[in-house]
Tab-separated table of C-alpha atoms and ligand atoms in Angstrom:
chain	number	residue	atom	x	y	z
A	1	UNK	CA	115.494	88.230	88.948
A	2	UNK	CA	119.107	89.376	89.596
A	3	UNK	CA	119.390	92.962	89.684
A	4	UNK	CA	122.389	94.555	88.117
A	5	UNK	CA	121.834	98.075	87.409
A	6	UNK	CA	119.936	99.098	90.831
A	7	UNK	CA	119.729	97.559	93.988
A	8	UNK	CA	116.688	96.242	95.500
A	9	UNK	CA	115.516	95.248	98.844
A	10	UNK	CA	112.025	93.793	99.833
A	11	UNK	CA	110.070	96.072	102.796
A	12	UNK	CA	107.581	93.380	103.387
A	13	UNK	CA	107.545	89.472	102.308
A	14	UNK	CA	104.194	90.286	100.845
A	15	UNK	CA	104.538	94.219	99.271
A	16	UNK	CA	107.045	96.856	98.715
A	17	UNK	CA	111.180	97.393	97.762
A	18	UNK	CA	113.078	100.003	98.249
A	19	UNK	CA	115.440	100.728	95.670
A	20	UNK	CA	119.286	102.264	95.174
A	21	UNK	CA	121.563	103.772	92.818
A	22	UNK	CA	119.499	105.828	90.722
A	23	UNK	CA	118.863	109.200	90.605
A	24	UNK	CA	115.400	109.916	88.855
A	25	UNK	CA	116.259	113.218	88.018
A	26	UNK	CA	120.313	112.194	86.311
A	27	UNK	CA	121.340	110.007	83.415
A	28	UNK	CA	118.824	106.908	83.690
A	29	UNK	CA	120.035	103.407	81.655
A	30	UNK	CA	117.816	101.775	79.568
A	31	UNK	CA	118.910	98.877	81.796
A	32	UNK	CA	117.905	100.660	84.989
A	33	UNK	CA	114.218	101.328	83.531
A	34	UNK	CA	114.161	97.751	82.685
A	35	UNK	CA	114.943	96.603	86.320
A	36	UNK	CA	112.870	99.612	88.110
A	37	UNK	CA	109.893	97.882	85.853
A	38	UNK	CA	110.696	94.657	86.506
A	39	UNK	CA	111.066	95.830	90.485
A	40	UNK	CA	107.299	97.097	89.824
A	41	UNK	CA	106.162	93.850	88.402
A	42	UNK	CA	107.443	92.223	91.290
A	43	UNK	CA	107.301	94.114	94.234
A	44	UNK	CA	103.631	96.480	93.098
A	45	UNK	CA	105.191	99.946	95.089
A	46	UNK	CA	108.364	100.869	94.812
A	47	UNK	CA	110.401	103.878	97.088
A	48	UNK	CA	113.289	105.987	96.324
A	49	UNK	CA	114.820	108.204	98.694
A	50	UNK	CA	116.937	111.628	98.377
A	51	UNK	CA	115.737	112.124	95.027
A	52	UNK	CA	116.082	115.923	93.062
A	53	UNK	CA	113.482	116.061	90.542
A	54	UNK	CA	112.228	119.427	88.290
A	55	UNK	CA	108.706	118.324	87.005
A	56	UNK	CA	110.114	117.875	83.417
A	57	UNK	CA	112.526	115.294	84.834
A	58	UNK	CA	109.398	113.728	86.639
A	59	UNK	CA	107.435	113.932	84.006
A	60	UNK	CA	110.353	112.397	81.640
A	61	UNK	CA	111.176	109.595	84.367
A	62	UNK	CA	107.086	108.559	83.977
A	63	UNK	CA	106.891	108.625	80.255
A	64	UNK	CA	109.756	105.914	80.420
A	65	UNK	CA	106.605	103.321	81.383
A	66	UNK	CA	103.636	104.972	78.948
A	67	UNK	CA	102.096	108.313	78.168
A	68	UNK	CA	100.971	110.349	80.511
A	69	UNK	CA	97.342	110.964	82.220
A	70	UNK	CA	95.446	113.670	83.220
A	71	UNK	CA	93.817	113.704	85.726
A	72	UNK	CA	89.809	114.243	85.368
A	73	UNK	CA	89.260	116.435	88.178
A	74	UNK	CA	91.697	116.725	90.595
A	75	UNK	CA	93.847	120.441	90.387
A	76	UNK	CA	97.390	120.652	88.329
A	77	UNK	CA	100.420	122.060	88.731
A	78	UNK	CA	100.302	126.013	86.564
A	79	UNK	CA	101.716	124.632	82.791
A	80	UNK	CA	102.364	120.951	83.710
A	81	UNK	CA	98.360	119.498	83.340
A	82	UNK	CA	100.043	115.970	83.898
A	83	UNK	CA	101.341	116.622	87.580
A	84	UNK	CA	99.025	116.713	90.043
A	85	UNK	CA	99.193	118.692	93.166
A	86	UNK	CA	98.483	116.811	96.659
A	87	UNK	CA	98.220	118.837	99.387
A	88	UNK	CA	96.864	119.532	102.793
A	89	UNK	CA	96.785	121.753	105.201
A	90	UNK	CA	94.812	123.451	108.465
A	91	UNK	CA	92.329	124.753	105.343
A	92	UNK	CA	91.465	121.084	104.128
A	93	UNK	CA	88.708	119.398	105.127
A	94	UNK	CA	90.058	116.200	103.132
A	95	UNK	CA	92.691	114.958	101.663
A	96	UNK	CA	93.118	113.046	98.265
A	97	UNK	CA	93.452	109.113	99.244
A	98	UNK	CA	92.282	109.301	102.787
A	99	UNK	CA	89.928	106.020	101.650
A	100	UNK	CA	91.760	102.971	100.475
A	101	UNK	CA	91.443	103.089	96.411
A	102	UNK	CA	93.310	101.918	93.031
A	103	UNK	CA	93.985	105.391	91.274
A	104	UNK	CA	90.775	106.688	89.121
A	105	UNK	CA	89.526	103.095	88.996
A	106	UNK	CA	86.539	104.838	87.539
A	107	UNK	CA	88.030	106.113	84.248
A	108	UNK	CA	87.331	103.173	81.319
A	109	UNK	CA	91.242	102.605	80.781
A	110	UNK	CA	92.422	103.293	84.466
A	111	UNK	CA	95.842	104.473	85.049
A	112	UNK	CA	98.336	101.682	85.113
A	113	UNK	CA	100.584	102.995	87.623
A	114	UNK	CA	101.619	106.448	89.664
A	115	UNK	CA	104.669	108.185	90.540
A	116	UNK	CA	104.382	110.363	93.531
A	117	UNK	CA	107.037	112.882	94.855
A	118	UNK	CA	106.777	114.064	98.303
A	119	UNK	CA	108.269	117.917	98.755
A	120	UNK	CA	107.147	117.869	101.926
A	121	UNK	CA	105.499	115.788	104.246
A	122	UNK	CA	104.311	116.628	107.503
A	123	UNK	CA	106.374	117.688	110.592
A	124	UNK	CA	104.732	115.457	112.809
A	125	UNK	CA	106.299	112.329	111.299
A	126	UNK	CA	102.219	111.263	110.027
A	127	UNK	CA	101.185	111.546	106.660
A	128	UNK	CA	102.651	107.461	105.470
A	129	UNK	CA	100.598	105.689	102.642
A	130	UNK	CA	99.588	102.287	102.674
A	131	UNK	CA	99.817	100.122	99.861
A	132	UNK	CA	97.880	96.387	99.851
A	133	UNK	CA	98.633	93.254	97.495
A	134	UNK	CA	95.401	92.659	95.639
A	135	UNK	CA	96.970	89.556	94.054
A	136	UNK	CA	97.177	88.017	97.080
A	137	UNK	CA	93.525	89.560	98.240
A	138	UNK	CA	92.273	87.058	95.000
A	139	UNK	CA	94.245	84.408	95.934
A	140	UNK	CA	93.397	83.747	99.886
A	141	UNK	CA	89.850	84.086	98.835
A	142	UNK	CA	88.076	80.636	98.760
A	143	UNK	CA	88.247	78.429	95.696
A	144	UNK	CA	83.929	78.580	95.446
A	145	UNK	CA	84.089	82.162	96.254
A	146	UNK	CA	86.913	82.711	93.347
A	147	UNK	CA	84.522	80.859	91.123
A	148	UNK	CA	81.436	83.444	91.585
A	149	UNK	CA	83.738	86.817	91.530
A	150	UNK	CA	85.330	85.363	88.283
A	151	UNK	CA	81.683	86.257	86.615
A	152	UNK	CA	81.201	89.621	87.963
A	153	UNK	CA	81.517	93.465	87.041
A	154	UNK	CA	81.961	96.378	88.961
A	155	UNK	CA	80.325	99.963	88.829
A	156	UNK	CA	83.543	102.306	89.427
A	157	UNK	CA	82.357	106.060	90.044
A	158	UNK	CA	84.051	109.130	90.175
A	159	UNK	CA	81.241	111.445	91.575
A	160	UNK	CA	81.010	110.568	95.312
A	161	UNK	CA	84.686	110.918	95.263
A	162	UNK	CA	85.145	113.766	93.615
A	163	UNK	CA	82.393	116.232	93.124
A	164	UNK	CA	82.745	117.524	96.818
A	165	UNK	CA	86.459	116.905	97.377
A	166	UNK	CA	87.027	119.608	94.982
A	167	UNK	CA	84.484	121.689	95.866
A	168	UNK	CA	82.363	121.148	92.088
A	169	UNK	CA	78.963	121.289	93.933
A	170	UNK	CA	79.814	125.236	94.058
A	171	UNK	CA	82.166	126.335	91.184
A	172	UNK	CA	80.480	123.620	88.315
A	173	UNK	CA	77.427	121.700	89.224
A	174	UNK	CA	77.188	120.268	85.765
A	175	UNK	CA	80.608	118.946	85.952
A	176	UNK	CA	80.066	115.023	84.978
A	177	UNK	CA	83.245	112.356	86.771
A	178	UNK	CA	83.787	109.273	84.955
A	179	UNK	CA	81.799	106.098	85.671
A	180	UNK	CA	83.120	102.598	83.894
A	181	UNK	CA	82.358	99.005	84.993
A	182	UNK	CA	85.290	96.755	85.328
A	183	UNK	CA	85.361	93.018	86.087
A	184	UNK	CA	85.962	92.448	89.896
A	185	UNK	CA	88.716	89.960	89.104
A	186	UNK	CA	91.444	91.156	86.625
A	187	UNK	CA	93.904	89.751	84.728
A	188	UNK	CA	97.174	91.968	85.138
A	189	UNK	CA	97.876	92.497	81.374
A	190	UNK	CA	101.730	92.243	81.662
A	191	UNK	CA	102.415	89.208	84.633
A	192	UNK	CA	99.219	87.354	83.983
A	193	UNK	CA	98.145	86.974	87.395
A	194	UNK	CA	94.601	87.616	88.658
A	195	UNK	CA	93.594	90.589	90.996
A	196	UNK	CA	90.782	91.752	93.049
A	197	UNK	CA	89.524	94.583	91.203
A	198	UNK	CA	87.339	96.170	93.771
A	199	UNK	CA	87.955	99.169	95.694
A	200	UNK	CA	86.337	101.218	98.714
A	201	UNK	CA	86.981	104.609	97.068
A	202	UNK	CA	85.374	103.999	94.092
A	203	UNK	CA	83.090	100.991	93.838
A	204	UNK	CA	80.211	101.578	94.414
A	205	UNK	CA	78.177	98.248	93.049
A	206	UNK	CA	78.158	94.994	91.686
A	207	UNK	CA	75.908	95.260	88.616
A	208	UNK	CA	74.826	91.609	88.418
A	209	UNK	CA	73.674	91.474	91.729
A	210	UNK	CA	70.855	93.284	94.240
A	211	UNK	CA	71.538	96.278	95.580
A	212	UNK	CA	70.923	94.075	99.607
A	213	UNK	CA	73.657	91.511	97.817
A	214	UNK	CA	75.913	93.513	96.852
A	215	UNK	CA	76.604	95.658	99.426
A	216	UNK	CA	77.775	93.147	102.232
A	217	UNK	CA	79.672	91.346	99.526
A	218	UNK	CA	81.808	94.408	98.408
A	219	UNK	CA	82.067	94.879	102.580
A	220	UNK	CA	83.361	91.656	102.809
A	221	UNK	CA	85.652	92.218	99.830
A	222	UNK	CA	87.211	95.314	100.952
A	223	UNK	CA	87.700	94.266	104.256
A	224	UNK	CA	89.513	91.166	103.522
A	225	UNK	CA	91.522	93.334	100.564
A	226	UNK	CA	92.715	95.401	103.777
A	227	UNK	CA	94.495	92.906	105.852
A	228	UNK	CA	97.192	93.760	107.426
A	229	UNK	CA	99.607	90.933	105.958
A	230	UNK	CA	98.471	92.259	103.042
A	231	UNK	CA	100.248	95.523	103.418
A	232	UNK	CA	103.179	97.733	103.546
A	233	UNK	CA	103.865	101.199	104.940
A	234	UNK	CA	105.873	104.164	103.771
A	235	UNK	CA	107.131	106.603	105.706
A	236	UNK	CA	107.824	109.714	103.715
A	237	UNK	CA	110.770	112.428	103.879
A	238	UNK	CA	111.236	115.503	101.676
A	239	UNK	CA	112.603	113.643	98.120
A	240	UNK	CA	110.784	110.057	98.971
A	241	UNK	CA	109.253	109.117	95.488
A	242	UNK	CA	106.674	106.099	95.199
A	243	UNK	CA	106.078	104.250	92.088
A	244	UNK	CA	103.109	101.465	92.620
A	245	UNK	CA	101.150	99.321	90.017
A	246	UNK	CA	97.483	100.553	90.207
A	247	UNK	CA	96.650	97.080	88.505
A	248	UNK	CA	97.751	95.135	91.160
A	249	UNK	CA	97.455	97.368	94.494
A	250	UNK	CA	95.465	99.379	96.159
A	251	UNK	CA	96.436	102.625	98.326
A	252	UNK	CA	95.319	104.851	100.910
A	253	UNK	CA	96.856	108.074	102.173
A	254	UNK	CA	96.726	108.487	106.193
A	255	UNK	CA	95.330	111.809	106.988
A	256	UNK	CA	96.839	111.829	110.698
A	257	UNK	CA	98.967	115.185	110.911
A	258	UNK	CA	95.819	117.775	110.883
A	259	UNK	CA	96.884	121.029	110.502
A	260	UNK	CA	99.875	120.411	109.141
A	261	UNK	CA	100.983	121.046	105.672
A	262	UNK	CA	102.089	118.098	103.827
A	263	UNK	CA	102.489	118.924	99.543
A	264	UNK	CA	103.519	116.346	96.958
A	265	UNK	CA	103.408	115.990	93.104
A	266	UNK	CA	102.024	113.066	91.449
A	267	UNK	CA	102.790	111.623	87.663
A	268	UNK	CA	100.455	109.408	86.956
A	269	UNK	CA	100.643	106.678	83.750
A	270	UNK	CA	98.229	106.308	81.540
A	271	UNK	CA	96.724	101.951	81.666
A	272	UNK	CA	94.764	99.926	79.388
A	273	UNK	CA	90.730	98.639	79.769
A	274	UNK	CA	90.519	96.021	82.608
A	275	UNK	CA	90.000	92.551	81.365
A	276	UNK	CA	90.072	88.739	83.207
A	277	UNK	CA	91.200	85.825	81.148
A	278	UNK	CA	90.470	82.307	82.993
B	1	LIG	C1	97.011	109.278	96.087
B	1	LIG	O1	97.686	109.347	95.062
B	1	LIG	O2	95.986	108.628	96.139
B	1	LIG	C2	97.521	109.979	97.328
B	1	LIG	C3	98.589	109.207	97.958
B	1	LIG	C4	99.245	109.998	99.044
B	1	LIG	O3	99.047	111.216	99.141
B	1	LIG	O4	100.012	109.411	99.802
């Protein structure tokens, strides 16, 4: 597509644009949202730099592309339950998306994409995120091996992931994370192109096979789903903003500036169920 409103240029052949000439907290076209989604569609992360953004302007950029979500665990920002803080320092023992993962693939309508805004990232120049191409993850696969996913579903569950990163053992033991089953390929519902579904942070299962069958295929999955040609990296400074498509890539935050504080806000946009079409 020919960009008119924004500039756009590709980080990686494979994953990733950085884009120009908007300002996410300003005056926004109708034309710009069109190409920043189209940019999305086409690229699966997006960056920004040097952006100025109150949380009602990030909040407002993120409705542009669907309501809001809220998160089922993770803490908010005081008044704003639909930003979610990220934040480490020499007190945390982890960090939100230290494993590679497709946001709160465990909820039954998982969030279609996230906006993240980095106040400030770590002195130490660490702290980048990784994004990975799970349309290309489905299509390297084998043609036979295609074939069998294209039956499958997936167990997705929040409780390993959550229950001890927020400390819920202690403060609410009854607490209960969601828990959905997906199918491991999906069909993205807006370009129509199929994606591994799978992810290390939250699968835990394939439900149509033995536990002794299932485990080294899901190791073989994610694996393979984390090659490096797959994959981008973003290097953050204060006012870097990511947008990525949680339908069609996976993430994962490295945790590699221990103690250091690093403290973003996230937006995160509310998806549909996961289906595949053949
Ligand atoms: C996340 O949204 O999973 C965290 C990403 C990051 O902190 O870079």
């Amino acid at each position: 597509m020919a960009y008119q409103s924004i500039e756009v240029r590709s980080l990686t052949p494979t994953i990733g644009a950085e884009i120009f000439g908007v300002d996410l907290g300003g005056a926004i076209s109708n034309r710009q949202i069109d190409e920043i989604h189209e940019a999305l569609l086409q690229h699966l992360v997006i960056f920004f730099r040097d952006q100025k953004m109150t949380p009602e302007q990030h909040k407002d950029f993120g409705r542009h592309f669907g309501k809001l979500h809220i998160h089922p665990a993770a803490p908010s920002l005081e008044n704003h339950p639909e930003i979610l803080v990220i934040k480490a320092d020499e007190n945390s023992k982890r960090v939100a998306g230290e494993v590679w993962h497709s946001d709160v693939s465990c909820d039954a309508e998982p969030p279609l994409g996230s906006i993240l805004y980095m106040h400030q990232p770590p002195s130490n120049g660490g702290g980048d995120t990784m994004f990975a191409n799970m349309y290309l993850a489905y299509e390297t696969l084998s043609e036979p091996m295609k074939r069998f996913l294209e039956g499958l579903t997936a167990v997705h569950d929040g409780e390993h992931v959550f229950r001890g990163r927020y400390n819920y053992a202690a403060n609410d033991p009854g607490k209960v994370f969601p828990r959905s089953e997906h199918p491991v390929v999906r069909t993205h519902p807006e370009t129509g192109r199929k994606a591994l579904y799978v992810n290390r942070g939250f699968t835990t299962h394939i439900k149509e096979l033995n536990r002794s069958e299932s485990d080294p295929l899901l190791a073989m999955l994610n694996d393979h789903a984390e090659t490096p040609e797959f994959q981008c990296r973003f290097k953050w400074q204060a006012g870097s903003v990511a947008f990525w498509d949680n339908r069609a890539a996976i993430h994962h935050a490295v945790w590699d500036y221990y103690p250091l504080t690093r403290f973003a806000h996230r937006v995160t946009i509310c998806g549909d169920r996961p289906f595949y079409k053949a």
